[in-house]
Short mmCIF file of C-alpha atoms in Angstrom, two decimals:
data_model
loop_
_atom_site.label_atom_id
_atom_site.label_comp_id
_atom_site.label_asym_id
_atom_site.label_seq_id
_atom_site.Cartn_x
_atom_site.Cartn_y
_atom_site.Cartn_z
CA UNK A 135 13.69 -9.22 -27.27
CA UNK A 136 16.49 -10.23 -24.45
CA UNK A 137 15.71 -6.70 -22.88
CA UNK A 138 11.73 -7.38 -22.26
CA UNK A 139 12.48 -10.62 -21.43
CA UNK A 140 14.70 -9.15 -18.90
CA UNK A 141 12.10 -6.94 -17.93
CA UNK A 142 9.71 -9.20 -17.76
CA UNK A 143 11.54 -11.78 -15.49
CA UNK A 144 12.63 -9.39 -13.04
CA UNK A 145 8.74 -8.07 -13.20
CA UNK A 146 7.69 -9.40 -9.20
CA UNK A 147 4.38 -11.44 -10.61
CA UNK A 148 6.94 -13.37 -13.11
CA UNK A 149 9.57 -13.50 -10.56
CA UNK A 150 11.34 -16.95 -10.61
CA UNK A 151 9.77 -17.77 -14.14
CA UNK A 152 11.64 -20.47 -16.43
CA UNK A 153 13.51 -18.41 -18.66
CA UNK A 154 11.89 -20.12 -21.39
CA UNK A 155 8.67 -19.49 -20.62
CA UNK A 156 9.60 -15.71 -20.10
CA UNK A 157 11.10 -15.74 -23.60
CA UNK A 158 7.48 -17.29 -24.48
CA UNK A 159 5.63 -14.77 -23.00
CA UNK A 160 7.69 -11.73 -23.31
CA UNK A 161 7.66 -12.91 -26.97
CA UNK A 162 4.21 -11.12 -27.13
CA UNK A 163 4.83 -8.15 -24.94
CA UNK A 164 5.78 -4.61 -26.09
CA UNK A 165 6.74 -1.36 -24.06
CA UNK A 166 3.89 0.89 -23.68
CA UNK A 167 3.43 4.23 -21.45
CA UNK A 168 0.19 6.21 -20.63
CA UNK A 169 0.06 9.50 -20.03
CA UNK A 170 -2.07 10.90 -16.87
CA UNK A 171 -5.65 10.36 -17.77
CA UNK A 172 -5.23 8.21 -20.85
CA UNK A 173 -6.89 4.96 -20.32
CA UNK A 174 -5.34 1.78 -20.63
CA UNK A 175 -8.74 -0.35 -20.83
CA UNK A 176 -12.49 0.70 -21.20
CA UNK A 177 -15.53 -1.39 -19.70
CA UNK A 178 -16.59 -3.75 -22.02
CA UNK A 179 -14.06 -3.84 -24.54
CA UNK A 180 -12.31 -6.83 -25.86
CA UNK A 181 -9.15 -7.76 -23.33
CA UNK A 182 -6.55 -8.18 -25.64
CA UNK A 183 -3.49 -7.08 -23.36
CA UNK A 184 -2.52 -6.49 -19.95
CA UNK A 185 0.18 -5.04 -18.63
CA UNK A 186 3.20 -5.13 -16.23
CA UNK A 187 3.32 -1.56 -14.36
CA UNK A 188 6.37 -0.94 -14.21
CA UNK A 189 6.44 3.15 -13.41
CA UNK A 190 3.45 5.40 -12.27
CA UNK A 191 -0.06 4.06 -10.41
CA UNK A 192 -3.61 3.03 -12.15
CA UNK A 193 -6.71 3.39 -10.87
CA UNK A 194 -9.82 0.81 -11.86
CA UNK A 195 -12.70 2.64 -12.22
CA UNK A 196 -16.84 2.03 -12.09
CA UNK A 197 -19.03 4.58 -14.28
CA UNK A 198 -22.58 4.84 -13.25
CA UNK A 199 -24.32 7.73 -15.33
CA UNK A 200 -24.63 11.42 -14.22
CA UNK A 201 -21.78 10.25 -11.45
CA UNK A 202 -17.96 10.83 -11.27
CA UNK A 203 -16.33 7.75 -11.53
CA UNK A 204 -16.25 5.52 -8.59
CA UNK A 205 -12.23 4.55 -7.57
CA UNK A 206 -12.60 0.63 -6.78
CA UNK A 207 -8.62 -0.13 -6.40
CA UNK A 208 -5.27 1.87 -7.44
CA UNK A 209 -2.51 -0.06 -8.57
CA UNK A 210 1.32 0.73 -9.27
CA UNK A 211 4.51 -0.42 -10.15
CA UNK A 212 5.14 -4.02 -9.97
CA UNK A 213 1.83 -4.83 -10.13
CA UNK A 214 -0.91 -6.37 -12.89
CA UNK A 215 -3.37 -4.32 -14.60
CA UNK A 216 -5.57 -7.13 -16.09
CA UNK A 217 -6.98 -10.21 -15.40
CA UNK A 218 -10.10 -10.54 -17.83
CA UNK A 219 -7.68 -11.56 -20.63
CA UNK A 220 -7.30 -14.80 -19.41
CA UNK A 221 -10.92 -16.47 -19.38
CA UNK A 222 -13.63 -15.93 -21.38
CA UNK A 223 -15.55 -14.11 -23.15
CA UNK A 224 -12.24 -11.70 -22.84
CA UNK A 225 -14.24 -8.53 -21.64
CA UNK A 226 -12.99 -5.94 -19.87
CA UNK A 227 -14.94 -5.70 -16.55
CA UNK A 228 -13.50 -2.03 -15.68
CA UNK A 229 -11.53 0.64 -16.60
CA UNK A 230 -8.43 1.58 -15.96
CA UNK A 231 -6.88 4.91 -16.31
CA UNK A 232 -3.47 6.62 -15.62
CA UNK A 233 -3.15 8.43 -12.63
CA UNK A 234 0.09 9.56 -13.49
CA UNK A 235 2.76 9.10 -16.40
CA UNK A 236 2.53 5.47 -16.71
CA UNK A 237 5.45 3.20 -18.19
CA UNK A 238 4.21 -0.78 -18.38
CA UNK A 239 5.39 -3.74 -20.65
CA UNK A 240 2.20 -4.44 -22.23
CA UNK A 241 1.04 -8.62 -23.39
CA UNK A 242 -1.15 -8.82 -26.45
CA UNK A 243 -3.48 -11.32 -24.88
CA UNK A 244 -4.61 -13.05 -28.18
CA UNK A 245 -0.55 -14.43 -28.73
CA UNK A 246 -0.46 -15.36 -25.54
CA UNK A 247 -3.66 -17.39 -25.12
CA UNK A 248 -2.30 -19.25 -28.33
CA UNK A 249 0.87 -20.02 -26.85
CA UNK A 250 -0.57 -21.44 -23.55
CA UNK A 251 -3.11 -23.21 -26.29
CA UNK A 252 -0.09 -25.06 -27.60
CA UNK A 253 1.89 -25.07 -24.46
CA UNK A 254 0.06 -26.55 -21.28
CA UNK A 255 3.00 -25.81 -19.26
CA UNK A 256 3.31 -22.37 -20.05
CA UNK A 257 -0.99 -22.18 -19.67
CA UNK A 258 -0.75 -23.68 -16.23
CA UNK A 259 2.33 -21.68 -14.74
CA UNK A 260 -0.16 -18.61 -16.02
CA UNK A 261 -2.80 -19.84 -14.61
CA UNK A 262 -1.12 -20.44 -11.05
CA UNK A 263 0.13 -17.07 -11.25
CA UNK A 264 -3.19 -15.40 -11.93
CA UNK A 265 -4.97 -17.48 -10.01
CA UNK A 266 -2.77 -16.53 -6.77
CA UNK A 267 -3.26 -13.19 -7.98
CA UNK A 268 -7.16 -13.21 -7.98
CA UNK A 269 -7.48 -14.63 -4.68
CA UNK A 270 -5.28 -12.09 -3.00
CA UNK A 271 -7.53 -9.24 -5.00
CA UNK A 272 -10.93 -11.31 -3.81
CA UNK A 273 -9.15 -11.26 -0.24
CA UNK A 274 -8.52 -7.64 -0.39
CA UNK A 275 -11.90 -6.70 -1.38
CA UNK A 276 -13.35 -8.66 0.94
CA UNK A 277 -11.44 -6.94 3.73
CA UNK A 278 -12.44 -3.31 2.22
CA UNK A 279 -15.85 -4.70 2.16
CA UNK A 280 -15.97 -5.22 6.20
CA UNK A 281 -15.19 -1.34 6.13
CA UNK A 282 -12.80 -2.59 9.43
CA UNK A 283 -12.21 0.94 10.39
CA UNK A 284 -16.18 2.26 10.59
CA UNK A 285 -16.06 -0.12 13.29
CA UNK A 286 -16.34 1.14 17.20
CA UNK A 287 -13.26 0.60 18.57
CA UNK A 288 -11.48 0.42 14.88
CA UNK B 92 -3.63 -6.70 47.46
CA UNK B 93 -0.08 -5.13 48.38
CA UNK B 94 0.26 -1.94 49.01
CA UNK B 95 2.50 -1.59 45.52
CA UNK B 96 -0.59 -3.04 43.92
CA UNK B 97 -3.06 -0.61 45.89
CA UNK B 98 -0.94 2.42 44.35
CA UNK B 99 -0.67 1.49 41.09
CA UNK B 100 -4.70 1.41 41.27
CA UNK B 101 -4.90 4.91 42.35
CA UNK B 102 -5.28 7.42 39.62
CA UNK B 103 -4.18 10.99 39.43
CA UNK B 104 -6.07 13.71 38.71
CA UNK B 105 -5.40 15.53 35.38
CA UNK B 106 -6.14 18.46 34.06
CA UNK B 107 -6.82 18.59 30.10
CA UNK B 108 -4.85 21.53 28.84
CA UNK B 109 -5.73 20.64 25.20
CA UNK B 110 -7.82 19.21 22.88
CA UNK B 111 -7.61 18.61 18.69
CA UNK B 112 -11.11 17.47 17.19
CA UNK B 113 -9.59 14.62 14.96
CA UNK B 114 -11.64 13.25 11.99
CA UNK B 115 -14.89 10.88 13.02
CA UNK B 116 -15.70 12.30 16.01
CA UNK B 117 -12.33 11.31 17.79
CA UNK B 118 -10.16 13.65 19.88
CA UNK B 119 -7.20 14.33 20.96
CA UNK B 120 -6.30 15.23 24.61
CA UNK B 121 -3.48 17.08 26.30
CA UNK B 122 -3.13 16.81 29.92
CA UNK B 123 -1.08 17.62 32.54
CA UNK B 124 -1.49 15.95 36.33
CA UNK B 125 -1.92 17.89 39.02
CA UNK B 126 0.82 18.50 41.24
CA UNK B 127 2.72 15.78 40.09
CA UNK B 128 5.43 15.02 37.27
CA UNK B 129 4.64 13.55 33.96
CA UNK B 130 5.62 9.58 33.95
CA UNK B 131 7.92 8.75 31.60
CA UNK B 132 6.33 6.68 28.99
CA UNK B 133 7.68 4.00 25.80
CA UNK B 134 6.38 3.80 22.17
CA UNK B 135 3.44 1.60 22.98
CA UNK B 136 2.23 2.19 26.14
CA UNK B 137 -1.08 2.57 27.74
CA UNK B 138 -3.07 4.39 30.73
CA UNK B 139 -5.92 3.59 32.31
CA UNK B 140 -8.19 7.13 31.77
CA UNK B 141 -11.15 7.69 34.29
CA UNK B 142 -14.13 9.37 34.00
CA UNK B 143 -15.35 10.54 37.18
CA UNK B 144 -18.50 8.94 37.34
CA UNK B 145 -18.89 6.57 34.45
CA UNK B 146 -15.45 4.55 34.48
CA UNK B 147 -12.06 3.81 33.47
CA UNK B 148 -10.98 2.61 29.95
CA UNK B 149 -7.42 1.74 28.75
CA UNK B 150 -6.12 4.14 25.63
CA UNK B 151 -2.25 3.98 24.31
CA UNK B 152 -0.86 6.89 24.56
CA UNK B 153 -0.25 9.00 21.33
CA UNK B 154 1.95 11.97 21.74
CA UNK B 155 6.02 12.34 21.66
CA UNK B 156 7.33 10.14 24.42
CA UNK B 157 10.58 12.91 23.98
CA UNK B 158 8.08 15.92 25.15
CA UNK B 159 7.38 15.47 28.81
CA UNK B 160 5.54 19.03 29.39
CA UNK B 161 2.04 16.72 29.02
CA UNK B 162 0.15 13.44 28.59
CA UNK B 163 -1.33 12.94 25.05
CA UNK B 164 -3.83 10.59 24.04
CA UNK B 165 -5.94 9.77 20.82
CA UNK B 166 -9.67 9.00 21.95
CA UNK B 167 -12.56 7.60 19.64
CA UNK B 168 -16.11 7.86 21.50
CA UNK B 169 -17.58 4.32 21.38
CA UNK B 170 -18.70 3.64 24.53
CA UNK B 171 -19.83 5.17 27.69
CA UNK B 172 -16.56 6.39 29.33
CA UNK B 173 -14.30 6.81 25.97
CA UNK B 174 -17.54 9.23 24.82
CA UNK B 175 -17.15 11.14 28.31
CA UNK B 176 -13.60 11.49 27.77
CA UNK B 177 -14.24 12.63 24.15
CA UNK B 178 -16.42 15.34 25.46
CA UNK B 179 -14.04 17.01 27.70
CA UNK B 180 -13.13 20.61 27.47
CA UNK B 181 -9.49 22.35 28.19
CA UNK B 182 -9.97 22.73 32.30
CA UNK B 183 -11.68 19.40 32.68
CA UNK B 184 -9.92 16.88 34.91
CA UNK B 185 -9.90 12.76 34.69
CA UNK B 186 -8.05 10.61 36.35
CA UNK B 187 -4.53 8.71 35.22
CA UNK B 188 -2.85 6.45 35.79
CA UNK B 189 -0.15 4.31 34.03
CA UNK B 190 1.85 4.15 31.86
CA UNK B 191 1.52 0.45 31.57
CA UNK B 192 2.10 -2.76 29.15
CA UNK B 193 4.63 -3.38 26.64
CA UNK B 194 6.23 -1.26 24.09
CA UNK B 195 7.34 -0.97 20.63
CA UNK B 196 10.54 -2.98 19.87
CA UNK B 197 12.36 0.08 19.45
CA UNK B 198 15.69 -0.99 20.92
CA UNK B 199 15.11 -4.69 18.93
CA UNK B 200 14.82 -2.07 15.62
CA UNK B 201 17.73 -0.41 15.80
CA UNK B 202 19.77 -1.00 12.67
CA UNK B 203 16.72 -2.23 10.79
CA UNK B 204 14.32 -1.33 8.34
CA UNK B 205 10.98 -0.44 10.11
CA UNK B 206 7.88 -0.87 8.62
CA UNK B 207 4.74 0.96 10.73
CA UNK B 208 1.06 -0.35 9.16
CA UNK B 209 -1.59 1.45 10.96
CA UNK B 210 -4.84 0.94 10.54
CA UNK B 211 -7.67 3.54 11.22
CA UNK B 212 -7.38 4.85 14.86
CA UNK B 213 -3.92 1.98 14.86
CA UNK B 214 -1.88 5.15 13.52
CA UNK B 215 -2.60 6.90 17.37
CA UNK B 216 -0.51 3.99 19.03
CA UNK B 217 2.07 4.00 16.46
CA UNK B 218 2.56 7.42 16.31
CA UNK B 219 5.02 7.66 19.27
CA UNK B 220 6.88 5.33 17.82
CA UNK B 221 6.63 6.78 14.59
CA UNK B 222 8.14 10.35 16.65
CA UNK B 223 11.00 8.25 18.29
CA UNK B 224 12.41 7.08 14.55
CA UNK B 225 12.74 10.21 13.27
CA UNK B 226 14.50 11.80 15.95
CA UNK B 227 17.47 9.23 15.71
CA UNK B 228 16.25 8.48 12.29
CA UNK B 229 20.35 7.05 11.87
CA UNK B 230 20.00 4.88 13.69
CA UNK B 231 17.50 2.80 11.76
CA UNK B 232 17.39 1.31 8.34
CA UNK B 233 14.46 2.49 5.78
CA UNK B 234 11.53 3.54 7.76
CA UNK B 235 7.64 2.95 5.93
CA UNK B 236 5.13 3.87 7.15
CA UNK B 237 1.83 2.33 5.47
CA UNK B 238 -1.78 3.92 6.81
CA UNK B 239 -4.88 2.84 5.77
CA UNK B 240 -8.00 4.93 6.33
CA UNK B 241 -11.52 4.09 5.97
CA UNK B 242 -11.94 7.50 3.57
CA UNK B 243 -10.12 10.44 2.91
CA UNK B 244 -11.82 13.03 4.87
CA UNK B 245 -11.39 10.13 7.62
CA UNK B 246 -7.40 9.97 7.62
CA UNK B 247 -6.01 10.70 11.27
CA UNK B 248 -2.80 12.59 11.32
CA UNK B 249 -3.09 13.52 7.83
CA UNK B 250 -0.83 17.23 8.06
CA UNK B 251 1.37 14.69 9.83
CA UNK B 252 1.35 12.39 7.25
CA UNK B 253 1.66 14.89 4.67
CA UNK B 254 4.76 16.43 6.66
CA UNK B 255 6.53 12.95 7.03
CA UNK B 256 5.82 11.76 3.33
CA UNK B 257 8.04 15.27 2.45
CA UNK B 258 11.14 13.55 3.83
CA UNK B 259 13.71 12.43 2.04
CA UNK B 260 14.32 9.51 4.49
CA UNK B 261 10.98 8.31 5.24
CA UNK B 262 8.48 5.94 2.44
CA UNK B 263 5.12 7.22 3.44
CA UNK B 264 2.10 5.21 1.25
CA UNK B 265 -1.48 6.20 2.25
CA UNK B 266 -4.72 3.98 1.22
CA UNK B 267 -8.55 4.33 1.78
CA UNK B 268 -11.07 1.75 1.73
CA UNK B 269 -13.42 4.24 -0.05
CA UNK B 270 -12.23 7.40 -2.11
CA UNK B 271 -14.23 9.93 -3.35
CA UNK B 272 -14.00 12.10 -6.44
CA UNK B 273 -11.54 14.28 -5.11
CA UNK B 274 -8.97 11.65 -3.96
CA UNK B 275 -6.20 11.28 -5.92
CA UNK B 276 -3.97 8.96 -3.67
CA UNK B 277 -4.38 5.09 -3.13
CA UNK B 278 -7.25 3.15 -2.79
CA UNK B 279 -7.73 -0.42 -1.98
CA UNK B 280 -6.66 -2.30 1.85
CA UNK B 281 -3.51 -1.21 3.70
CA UNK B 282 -2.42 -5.28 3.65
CA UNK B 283 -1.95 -4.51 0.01
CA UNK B 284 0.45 -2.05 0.48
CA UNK B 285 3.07 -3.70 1.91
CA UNK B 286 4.66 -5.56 -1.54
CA UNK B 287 4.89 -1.87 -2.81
CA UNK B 288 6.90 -0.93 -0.11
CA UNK B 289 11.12 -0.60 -0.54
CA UNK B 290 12.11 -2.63 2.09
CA UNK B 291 14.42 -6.13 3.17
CA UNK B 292 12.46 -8.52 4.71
CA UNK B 293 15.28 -10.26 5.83
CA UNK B 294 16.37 -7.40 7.93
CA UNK B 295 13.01 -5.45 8.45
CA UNK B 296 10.79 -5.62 11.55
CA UNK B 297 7.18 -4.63 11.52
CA UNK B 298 4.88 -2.51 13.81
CA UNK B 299 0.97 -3.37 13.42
CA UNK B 300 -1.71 -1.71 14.88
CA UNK B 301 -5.35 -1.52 13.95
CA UNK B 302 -8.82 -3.74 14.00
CA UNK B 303 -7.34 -6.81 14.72
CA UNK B 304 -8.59 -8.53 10.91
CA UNK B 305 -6.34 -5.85 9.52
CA UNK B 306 -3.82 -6.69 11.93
CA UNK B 307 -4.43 -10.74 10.84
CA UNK B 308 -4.09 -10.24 7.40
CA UNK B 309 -1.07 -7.85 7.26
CA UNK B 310 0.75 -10.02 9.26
CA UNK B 311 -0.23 -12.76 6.65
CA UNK B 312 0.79 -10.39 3.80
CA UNK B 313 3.79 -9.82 5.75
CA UNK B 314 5.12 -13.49 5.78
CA UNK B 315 4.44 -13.55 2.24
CA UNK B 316 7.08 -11.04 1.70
CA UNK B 317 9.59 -12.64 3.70
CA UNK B 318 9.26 -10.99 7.36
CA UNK B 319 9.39 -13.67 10.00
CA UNK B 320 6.58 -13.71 12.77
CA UNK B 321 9.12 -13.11 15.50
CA UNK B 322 9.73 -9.79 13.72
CA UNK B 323 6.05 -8.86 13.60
CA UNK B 324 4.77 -7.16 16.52
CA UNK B 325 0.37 -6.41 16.85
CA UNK B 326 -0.96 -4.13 19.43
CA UNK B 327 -4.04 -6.24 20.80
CA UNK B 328 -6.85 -4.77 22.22
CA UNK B 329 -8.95 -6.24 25.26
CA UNK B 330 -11.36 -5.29 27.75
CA UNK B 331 -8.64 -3.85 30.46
CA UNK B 332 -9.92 -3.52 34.02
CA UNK B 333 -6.97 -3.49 36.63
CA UNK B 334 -4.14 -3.08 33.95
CA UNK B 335 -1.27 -4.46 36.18
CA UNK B 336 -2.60 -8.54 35.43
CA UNK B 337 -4.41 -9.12 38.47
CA UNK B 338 -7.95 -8.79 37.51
CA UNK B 339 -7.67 -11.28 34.15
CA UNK B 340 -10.51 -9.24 32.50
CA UNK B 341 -8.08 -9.02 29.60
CA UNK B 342 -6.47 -12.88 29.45
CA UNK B 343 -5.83 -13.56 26.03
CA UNK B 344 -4.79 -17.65 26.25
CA UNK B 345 -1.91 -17.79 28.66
CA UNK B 346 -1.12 -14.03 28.53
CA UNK B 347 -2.63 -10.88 30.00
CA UNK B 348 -2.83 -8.18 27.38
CA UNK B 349 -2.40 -5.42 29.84
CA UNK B 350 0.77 -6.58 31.09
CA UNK B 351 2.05 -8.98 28.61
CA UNK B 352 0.69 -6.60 25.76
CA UNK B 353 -0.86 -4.56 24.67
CA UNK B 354 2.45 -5.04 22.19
CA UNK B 355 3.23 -8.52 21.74
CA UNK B 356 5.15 -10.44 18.66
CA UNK B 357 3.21 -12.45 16.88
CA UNK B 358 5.26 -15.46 16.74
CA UNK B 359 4.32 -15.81 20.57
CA UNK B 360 0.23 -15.44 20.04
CA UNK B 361 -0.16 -16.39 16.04
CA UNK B 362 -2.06 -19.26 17.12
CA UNK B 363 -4.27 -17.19 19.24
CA UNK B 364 -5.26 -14.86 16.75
CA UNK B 365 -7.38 -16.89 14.52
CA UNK B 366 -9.36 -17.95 17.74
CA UNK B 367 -12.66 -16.31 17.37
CA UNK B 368 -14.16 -16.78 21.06
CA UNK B 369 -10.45 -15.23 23.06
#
């Protein structure tokens, strides 16, 4: 366990993490890897982990029917894949595939929502983090929403 | 007006001996002044290009400030002059005149990482800068160089971007707003880049150039990672008449872009940017 907490801590979202919350959290984390292609979450499936990218880039992906799927954000190493865990009704809103060999330390989502459950500290320190972490992504969407560089003068 | 002043207002005919369609309708020109030598220019600059007839606009210039055979600039057609310019053919002649403004902190760099985040047509000022690195790429630290594009079949540079991204000694990351089926790179802002990138904030200075909310929130995305302001520098963009700070058409607060800019560091303006009516 000492090496994914290891991995975990020096993970940049859980950088500076009490060590005893890592130990909490890495507690329900497991090494995973994707190969190219291989999802790591479907649309509307239960969100029961997400994962710490540690190696290769994700894409998150919209299907509409007869269409190829539409590329909404890419995502790579030291990054999160997976925010819908965290609130409810634990669905995921996208997918997310490989775009390459992926390696990731993977958090089943149903031990950790029991752990923050029984352990407000650990919730809210989650919470903080993800909540800094879904601001940035509205931010960012918001700014590829302006579609800055179609622009005259851009 | 002295006479100094008077000269510096008169351009020089220039012949454009080339021209490179670039993606949404922009262009690049080659051009070479008549009878005259080609000015010496720094990573940065601007000159003031006239179209006989219709005006003068201000556009960095965007070739290798090492080649001094001709004058290269990077032109999108948005308004009346930039559109004339745009539609030029090899043998037409405008008028030059510059270089002017401030440059790149290239001599500030040296011994530093360098981190270049262009935006859209931002990559055109950047990329003499970007040419000066990697010829005395020893002299500096890591170099990245982070674009962002509004799509793929929109990415300026790209068989430059491809060629620099196939060095060993350069980090070259690549993002569109909007992909397409077919794109298999990044996708998502160019801001968001930057805590991907392998480099010491501590040490690193940063080039910005693009639409100036690109140029707002990268700066703000480079504070979060630890790069000081007064080791940020923005390329602003105003409406330049006289370029040599004597007409104020440009005055941004207490500065003149054209001759306090267009490259300033953003410790010295932050407050400035966030001011919608300058």
């Amino acid at each position: 366990m000492a090496g994914l907490e290891n991995i975990l801590l020096q993970h940049p979202f859980f950088r500076g993490l009490e060590a005893q919350l890592g130990v909490a959290v890495s507690g329900c984390g497991r090494n995973v890897r994707f190969e190219a292609g291989e999802r790591l979450f479907r649309e509307g499936e239960a969100a029961n982990e997400f994962f710490l990218l540690r190696e290769g880039r994700i894409a998150l992906e919209v299907h509409s029917p007869g269409q190829p799927p539409a590329v909404l954000l890419t995502l790579g190493a030291g990054e999160i894949a997976g925010v819908s865990w965290l609130v409810a009704p634990y669905r995921w809103a996208f997918d997310g595939r490989a775009l390459e060999r992926v390696h990731a330390l993977g958090i089943d989502a149903r031990c950790l929502r029991a752990k923050c459950d029984a352990d407000h500290d650990l919730g809210y320190e989650l919470l903080k983090r993800f909540l800094a972490l879904s601001i940035r992504r509205l931010h960012d969407t918001r700014l590829q929403h302006l579609d800055v560089y179609g622009q005259p003068g851009a | 007006m002295s006479a100094a002043a008077l000269d510096a207002m008169v351009p020089t005919p220039s012949r454009v001996v080339g021209r490179t369609r670039e993606v949404a309708g922009s262009l690049t020109v080659e051009l070479v002044p008549e009878g005259g030598a080609i000015p010496a220019f720094l990573p940065g600059q601007f000159n003031m290009l006239y179209a006989f007839g219709r005006g003068e606009v201000a556009i960095s210039l965007s070739g290798d400030p090492a080649d001094r055979s001709r004058i290269v600039h990077t032109v999108r057609p948005v308004g009346a002059v930039s559109t004339a310019i745009a539609n030029l053919e090899v043998g037409g002649v405008i008028g030059v005149r510059g270089p002017y403004g401030s440059a790149w902190p290239m001599q500030e760099a040296l011994g530093r990482d360098v981190v270049v985040v262009a935006g859209g047509l931002g990559l055109a000022p950047l990329r003499p800068a970007i040419y000066h690195l990697l010829r005395v790429r020893e002299h500096y630290g890591r170099v990245i160089i982070l674009a962002g594009m509004r799509r793929p079949d929109e990415i300026l540079f790209r068989n430059e971007l491809e060629g620099w991204r196939g060095r060993l000694d350069v980090e070259v990351h690549v993002t569109v707003d909007h992909a397409d089926p077919g794109w298999h790179g990044n996708v998502g802002v160019v801001p968001a880049l930057i805590p991907r990138a392998s480099f010491d904030p501590a040490r690193a200075i940063a080039l910005v150039c693009g639409p100036e909310i690109m140029m707002r929130y990268a700066a703000g995305t480079l504070q979060d990672a630890g790069v000081s302001p007064d080791r940020i520098y923005v390329s602003m963009e105003r409406n330049m008449k006289c370029a040599i700070g004597l007409c104020g058409h440009c005055q941004f607060g207490p500065t003149f872009v054209c001759k306090d800019g267009a490259v300033m560091r953003l410790d010295r303006i932050a407050g400035l940017l966030s001011v919608a009516e300058i």
